[in-house]
Short mmCIF file of C-alpha atoms and ligand atoms in Angstrom, two decimals:
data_model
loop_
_atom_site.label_atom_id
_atom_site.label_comp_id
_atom_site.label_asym_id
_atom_site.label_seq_id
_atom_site.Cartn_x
_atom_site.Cartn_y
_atom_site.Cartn_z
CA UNK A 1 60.77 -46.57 31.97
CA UNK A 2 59.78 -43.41 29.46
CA UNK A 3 61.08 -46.11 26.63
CA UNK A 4 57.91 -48.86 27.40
CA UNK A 5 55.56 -45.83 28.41
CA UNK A 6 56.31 -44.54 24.84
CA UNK A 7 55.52 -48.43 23.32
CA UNK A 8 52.56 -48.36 25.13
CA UNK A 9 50.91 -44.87 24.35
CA UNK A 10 51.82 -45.48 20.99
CA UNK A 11 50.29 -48.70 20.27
CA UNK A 12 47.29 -47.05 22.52
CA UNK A 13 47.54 -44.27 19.85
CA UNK A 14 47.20 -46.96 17.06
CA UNK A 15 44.80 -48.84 18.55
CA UNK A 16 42.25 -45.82 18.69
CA UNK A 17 39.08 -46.31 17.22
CA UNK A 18 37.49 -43.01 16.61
CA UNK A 19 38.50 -39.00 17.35
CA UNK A 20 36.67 -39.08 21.26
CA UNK A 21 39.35 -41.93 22.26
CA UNK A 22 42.26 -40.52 20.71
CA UNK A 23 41.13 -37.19 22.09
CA UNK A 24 40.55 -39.10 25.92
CA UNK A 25 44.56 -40.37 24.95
CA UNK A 26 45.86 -37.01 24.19
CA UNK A 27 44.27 -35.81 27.57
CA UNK A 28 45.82 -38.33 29.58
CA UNK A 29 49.29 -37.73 28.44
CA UNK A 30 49.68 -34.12 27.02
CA UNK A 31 47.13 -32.32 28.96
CA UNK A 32 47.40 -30.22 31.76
CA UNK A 33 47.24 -33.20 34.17
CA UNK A 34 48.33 -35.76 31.63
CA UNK A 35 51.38 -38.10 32.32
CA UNK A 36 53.92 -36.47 29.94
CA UNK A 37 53.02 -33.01 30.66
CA UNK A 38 53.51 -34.38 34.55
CA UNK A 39 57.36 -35.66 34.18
CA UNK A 40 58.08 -32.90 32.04
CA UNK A 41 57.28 -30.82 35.01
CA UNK A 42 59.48 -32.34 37.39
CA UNK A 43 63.06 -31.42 35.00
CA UNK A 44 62.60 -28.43 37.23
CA UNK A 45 63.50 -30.17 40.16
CA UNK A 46 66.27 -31.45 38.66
CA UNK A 47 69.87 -31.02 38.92
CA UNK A 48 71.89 -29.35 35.86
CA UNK A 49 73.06 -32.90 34.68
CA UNK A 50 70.28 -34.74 34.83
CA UNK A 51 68.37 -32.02 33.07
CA UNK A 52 70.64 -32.33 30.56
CA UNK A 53 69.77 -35.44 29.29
CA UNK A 54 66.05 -35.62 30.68
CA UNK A 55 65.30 -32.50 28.76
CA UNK A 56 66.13 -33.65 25.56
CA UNK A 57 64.67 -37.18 26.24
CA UNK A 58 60.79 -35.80 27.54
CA UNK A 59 61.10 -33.31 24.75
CA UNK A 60 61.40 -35.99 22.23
CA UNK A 61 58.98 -38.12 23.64
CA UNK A 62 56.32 -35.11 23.89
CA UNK A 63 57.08 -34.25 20.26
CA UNK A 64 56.80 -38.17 18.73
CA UNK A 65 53.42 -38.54 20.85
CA UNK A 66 51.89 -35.17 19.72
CA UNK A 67 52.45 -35.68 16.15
CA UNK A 68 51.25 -39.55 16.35
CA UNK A 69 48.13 -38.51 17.63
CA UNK A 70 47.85 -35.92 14.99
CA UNK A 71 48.57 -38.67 12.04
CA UNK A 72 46.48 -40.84 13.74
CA UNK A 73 43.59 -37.96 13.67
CA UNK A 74 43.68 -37.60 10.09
CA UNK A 75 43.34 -41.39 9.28
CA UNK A 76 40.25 -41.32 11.68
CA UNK A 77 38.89 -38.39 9.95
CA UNK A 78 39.31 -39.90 6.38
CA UNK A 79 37.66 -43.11 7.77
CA UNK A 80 34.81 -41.18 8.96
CA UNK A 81 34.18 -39.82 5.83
CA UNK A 82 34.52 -42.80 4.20
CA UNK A 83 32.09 -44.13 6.35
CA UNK A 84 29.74 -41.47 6.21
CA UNK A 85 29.88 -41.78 2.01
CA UNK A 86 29.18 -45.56 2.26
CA UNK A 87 26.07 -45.16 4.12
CA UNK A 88 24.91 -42.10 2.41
CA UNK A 89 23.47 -43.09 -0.81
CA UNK A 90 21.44 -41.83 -3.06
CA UNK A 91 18.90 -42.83 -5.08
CA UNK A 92 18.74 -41.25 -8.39
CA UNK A 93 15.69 -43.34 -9.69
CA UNK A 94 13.64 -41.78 -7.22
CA UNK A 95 10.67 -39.46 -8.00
CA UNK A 96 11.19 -35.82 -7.30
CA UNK A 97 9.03 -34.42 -5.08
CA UNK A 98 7.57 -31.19 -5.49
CA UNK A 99 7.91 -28.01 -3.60
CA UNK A 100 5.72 -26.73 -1.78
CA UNK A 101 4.85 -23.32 -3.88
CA UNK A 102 4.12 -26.14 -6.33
CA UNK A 103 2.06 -27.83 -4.63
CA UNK A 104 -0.15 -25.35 -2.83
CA UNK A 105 -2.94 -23.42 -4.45
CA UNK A 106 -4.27 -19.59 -3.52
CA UNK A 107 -7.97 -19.51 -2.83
CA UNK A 108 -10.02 -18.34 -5.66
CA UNK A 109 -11.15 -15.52 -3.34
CA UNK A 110 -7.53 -14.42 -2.44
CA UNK A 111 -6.80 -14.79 -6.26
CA UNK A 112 -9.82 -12.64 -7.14
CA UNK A 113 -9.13 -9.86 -4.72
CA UNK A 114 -5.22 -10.16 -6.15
CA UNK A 115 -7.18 -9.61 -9.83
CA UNK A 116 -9.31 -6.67 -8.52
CA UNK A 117 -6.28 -5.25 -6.86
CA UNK A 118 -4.19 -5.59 -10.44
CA UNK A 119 -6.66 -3.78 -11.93
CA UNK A 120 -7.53 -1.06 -9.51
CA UNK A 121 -3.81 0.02 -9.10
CA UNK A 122 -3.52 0.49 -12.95
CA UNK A 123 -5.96 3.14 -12.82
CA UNK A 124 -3.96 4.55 -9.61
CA UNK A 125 -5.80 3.65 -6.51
CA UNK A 126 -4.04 2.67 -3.53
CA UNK A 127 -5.18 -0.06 -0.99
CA UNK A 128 -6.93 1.01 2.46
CA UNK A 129 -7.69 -1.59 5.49
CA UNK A 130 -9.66 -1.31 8.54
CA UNK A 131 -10.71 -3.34 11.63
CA UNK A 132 -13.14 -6.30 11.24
CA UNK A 133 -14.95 -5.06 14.43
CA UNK A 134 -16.23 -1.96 14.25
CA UNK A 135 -17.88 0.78 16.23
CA UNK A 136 -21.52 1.82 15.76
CA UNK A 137 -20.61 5.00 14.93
CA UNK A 138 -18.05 3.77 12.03
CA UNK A 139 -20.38 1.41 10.63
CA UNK A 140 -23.59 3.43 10.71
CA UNK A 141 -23.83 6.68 12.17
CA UNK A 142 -20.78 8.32 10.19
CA UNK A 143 -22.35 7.12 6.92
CA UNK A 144 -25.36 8.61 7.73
CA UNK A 145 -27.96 6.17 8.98
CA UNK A 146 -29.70 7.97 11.58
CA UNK A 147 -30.36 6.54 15.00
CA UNK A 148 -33.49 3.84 14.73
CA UNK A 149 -33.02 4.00 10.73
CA UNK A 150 -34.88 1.10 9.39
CA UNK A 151 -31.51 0.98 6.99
CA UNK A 152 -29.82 -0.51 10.22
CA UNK A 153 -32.08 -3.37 10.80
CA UNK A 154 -31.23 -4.65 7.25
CA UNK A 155 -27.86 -5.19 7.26
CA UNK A 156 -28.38 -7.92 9.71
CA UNK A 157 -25.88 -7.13 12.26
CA UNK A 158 -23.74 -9.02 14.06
CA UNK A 159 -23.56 -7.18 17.67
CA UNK A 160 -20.59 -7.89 20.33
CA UNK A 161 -21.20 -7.49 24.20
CA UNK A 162 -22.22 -3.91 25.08
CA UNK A 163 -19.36 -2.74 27.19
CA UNK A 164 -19.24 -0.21 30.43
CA UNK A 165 -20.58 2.06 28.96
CA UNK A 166 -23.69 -0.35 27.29
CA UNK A 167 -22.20 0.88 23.49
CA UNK A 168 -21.81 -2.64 21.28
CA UNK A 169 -19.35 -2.88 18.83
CA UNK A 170 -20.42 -4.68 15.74
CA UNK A 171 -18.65 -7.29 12.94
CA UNK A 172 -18.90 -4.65 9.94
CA UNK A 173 -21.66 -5.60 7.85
CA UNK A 174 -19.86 -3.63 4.95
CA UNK A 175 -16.36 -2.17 4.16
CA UNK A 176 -17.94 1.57 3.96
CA UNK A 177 -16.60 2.14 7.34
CA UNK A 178 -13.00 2.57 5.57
CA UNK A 179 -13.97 5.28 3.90
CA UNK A 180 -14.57 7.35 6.94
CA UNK A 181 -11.22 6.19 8.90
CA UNK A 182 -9.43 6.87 5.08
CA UNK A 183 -10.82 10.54 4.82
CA UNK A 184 -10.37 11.11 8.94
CA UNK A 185 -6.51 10.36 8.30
CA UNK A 186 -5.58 11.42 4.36
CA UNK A 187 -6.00 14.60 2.70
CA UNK A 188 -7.88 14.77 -0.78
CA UNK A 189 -7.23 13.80 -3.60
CA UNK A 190 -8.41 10.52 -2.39
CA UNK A 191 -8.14 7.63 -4.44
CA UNK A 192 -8.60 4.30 -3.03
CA UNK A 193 -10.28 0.61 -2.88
CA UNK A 194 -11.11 -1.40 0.21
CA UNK A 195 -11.30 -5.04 -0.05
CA UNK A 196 -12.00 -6.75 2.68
CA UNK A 197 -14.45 -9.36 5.19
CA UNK A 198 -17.67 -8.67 5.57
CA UNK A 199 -20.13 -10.02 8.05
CA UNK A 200 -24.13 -10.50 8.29
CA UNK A 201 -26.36 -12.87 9.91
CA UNK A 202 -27.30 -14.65 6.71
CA UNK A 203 -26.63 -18.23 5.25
CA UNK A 204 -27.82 -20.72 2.31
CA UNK A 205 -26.50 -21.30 -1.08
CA UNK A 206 -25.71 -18.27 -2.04
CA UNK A 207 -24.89 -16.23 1.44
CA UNK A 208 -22.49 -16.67 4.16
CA UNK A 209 -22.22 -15.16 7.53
CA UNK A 210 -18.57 -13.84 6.53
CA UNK A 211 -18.47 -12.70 2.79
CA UNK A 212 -16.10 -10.15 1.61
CA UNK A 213 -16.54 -6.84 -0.61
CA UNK A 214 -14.44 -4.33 -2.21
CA UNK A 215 -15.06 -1.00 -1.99
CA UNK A 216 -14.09 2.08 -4.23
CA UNK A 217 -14.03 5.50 -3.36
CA UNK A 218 -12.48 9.07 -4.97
CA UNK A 219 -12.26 12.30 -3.08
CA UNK A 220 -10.96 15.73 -5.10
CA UNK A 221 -12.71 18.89 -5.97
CA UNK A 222 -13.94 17.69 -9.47
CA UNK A 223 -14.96 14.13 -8.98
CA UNK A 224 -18.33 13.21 -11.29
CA UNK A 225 -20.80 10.84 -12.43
CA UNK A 226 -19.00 10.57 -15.39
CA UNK A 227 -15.73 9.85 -13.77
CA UNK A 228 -17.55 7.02 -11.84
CA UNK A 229 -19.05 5.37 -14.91
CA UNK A 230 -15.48 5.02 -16.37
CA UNK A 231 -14.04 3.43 -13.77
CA UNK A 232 -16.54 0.98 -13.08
CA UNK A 233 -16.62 0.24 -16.94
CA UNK A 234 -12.36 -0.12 -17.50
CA UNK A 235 -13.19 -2.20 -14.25
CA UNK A 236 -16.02 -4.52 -15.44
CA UNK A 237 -13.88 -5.02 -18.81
CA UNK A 238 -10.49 -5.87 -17.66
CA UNK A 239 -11.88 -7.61 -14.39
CA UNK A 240 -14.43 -10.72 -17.07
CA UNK A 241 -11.86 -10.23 -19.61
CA UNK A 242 -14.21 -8.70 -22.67
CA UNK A 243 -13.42 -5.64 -24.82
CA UNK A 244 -17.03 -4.36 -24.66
CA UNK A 245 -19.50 -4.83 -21.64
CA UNK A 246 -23.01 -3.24 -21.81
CA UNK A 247 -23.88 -1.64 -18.15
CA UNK A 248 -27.13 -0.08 -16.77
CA UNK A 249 -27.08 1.98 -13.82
CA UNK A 250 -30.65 2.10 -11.88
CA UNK A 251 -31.55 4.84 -9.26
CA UNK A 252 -31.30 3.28 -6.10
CA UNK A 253 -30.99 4.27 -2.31
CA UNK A 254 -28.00 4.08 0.07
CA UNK A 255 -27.24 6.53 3.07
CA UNK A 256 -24.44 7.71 2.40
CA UNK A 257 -24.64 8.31 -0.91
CA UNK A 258 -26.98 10.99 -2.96
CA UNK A 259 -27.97 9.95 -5.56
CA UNK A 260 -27.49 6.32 -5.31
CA UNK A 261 -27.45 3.66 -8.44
CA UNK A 262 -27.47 0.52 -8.67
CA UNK A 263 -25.48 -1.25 -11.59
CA UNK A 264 -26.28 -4.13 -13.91
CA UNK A 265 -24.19 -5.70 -16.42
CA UNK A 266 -24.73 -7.47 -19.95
CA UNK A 267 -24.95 -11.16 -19.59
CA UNK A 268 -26.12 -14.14 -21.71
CA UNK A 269 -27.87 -16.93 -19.56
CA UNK A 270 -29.16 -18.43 -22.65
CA UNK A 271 -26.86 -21.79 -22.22
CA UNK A 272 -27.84 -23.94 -19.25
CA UNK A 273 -25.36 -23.72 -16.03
CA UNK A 274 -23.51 -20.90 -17.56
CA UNK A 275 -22.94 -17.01 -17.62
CA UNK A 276 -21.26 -14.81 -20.29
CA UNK A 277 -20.47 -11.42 -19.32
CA UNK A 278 -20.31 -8.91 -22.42
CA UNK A 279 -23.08 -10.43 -24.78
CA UNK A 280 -26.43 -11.43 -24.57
CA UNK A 281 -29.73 -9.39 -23.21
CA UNK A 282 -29.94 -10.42 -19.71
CA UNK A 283 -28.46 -7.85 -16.91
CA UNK A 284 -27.17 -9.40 -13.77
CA UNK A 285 -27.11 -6.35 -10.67
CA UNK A 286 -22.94 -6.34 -9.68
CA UNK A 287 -22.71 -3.22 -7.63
CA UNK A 288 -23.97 -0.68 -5.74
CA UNK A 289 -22.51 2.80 -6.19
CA UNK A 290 -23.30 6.77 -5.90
CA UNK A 291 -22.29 10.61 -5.37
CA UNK A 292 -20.73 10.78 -2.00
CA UNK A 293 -23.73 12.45 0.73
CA UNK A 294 -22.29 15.53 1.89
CA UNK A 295 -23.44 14.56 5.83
CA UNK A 296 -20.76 11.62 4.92
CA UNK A 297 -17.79 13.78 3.77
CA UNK A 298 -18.19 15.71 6.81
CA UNK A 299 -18.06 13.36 9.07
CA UNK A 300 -14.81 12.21 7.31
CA UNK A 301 -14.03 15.62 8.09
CA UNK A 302 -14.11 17.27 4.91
CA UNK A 303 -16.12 20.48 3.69
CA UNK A 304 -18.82 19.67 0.99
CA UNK A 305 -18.48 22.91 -0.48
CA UNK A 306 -15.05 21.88 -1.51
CA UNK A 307 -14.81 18.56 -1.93
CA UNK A 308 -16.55 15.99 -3.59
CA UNK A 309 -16.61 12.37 -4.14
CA UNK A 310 -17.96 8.88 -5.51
CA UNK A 311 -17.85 5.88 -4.15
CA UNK A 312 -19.00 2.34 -5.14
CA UNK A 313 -19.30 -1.10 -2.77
CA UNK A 314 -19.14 -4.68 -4.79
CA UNK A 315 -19.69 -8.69 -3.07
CA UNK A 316 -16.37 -10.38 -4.27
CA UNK A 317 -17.66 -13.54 -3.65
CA UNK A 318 -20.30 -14.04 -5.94
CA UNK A 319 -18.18 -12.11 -8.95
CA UNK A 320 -15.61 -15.09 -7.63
CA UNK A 321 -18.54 -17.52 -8.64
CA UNK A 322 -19.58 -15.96 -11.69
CA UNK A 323 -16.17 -15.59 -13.53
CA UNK A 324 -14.61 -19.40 -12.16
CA UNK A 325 -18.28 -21.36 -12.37
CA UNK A 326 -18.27 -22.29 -8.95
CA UNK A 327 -21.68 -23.62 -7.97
CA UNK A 328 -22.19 -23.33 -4.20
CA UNK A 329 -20.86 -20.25 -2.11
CA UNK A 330 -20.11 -22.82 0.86
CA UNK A 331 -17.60 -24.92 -0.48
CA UNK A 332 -15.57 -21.79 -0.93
CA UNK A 333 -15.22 -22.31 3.52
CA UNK A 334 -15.15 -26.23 3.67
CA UNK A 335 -11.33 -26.70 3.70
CA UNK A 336 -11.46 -29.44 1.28
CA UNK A 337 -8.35 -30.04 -0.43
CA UNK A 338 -9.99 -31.67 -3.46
CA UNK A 339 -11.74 -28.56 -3.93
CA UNK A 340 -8.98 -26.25 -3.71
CA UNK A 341 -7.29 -28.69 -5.75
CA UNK A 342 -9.47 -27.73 -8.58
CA UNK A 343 -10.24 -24.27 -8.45
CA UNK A 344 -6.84 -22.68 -6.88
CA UNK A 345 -4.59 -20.74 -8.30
CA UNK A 346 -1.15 -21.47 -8.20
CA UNK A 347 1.25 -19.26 -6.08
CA UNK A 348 3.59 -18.13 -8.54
CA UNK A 349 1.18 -17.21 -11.20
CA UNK A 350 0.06 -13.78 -9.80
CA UNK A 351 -2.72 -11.67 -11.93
CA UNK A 352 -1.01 -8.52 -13.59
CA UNK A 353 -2.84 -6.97 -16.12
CA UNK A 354 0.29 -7.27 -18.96
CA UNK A 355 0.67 -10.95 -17.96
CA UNK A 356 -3.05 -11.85 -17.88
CA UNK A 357 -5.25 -12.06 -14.80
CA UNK A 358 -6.72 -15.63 -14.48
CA UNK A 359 -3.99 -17.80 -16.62
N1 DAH B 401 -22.14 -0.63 1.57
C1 DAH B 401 -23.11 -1.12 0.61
C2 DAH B 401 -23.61 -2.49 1.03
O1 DAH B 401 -22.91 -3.19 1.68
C3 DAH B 401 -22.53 -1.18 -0.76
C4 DAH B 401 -22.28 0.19 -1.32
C5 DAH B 401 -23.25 0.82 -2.05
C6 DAH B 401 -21.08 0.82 -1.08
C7 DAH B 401 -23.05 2.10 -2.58
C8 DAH B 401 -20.86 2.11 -1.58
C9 DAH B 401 -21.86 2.72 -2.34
O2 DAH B 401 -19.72 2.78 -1.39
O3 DAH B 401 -21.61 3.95 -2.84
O4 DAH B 401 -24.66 -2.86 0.66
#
């Protein structure tokens, strides 16, 4: 009987067509249940003779099964491969397709706060961040712009909901806020730029709603005028890529700064549709900038008998303009992928001052 049981599972072993029915065979005969495992179990129940030559005989026929399913497993395998090569070709006459930091591009305004950023760290500031939406008292009253201050009305502000309590939170209508949060949480020397979104209710060709600005400001015991005009100068320099830039500073008014200027750089507008920064006799206003007020130091918590500071607030987006000759502010928020096409920046070139900022 055991002889045409081994025929069979043999030629069934054969006759397997992939791993899952050879596996399903070596179930049914050497698993727990399976048919040989089954008889094998009954040699108990034998008597000493009969054991004698059963053993042997289901011990041999276990063994030749087991290792013809395990040949049998390796041709399978081999096919499968085989298989699996045939079907899998490839075509080496096809285009290669790019990657994807190949293909995508870095907005200019990401690119130009990566540039300012290059620049700024040279000199040794660090980078400070605060919230989009702001309180009152952040945007305005810590930078000294008293309650009902005309100064208010002409930023335009975006207001939020008044809450329980009837206060309204605003969008910040500049990044000057930062300055008070930076001094409330880091001891002087201070040394530190802010860029950042900005938001006022204004929008044509050359204003949107959300814009974004970088601000500058130094805390220590010895900060001056002078130091101010340096660092706005290296800045101006490295930032349109001259080696000399004419700038004018104008006496001007902010809050929370005493005195205030205004600044105006060199420019030529003498060829149609164009700009040059660093030649010429036209001045084009960049920046505003000034002594830090005393009221505004502190409110950051600092004594103005100590301490003293400068600090300067700059529009990135229409320096973005000015340096890449982009015409209209609002394409810079249309998504379009032609545009970004043409005036991105790709990823891996990143702006360092050694390697060059806009190549
Ligand atoms: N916050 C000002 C604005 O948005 C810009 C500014 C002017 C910032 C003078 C300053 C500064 O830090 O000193 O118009």
């Amino acid at each position: 009987m055991s002889e045409t049981l081994e025929t069979e599972v043999l030629a069934a072993i054969e006759a397997a067509g992939d791993e899952a029915s050879l596996e399903a065979i070596r179930v049914a005969e050497l698993g727990k249940k399976g048919r040989i495992s089954e008889m094998m179990k009954g040699l108990g129940k034998m008597s000493p003779e009969e054991r004698k030559t059963e053993g042997p005989r289901l011990n041999g026929l276990r063994d030749r099964v087991q290792s013809a399913i395990t040949e049998r497993r390796e041709v399978l395998a081999d096919a499968a491969i085989a298989a699996r090569l045939a079907t899998e070709t490839v075509d080496v006459t096809l285009p290669v397709r790019s990657s994807p930091a190949a293909r995508g591009r870095i907005h200019p305004i990401s690119q130009v706060i990566d540039e300012i950023t290059a620049i700024y760290a040279d000199m040794g500031f660090a980078i400070a961040e605060g919230p989009d939406i702001e309180t009152d008292y952040y945007n305005f009253t810590a930078l000294n712009f008293p309650e009902g201050h005309p100064a208010r009305e002409m930023h335009d502000t975006f207001f939020l909901q008044p809450d329980e309590s009837g206060a309204r939170k605003v969008l910040r209508t500049h990044t000057s806020p930062v300055q008070i949060r930076t001094m409330e949480t880091q001891k002087p020397p201070i040394r530190i730029i802010i860029p950042g979104k900005t938001y006022r209710q204004d929008s044509d060709a050359t204003h949107s709603p959300m814009f974004h600005q970088v601000e500058g400001l130094v805390v220590d015991k010895s900060a001056n005028i002078g130091n101010l005009k340096w660092v706005l100068e290296e800045f101006c320099k490295a930032f349109f890529e001259v080696d000399s830039l004419k700038m004018r500073f104008r006496p001007s008014f902010f809050p929370f700064t005493e005195p205030s200027m205004e600044v105006d750089i060199q420019c030529d507008r003498s060829r149609p549709g164009e700009v040059r920064f660093g030649e010429g006799d036209d001045w084009m206003e960049i920046l505003g900038c000034g002594m830090v007020h005393p009221n505004v130091l502190r409110a950051g918590g600092l004594d103005p008998d100590v301490y003293q500071g400068f600090a300067w607030g700059m529009g990135i987006d229409r320096i973005a303009m000015l340096k890449y000759g982009m015409p209209d502010l609002r394409a810079f928020f249309d998504a379009d992928i032609r545009w970004i096409e043409h005036y991105g920046f790709r990823p891996l070139d990143m702006p360092t001052l050694f390697g060059g900022l806009s190549q």
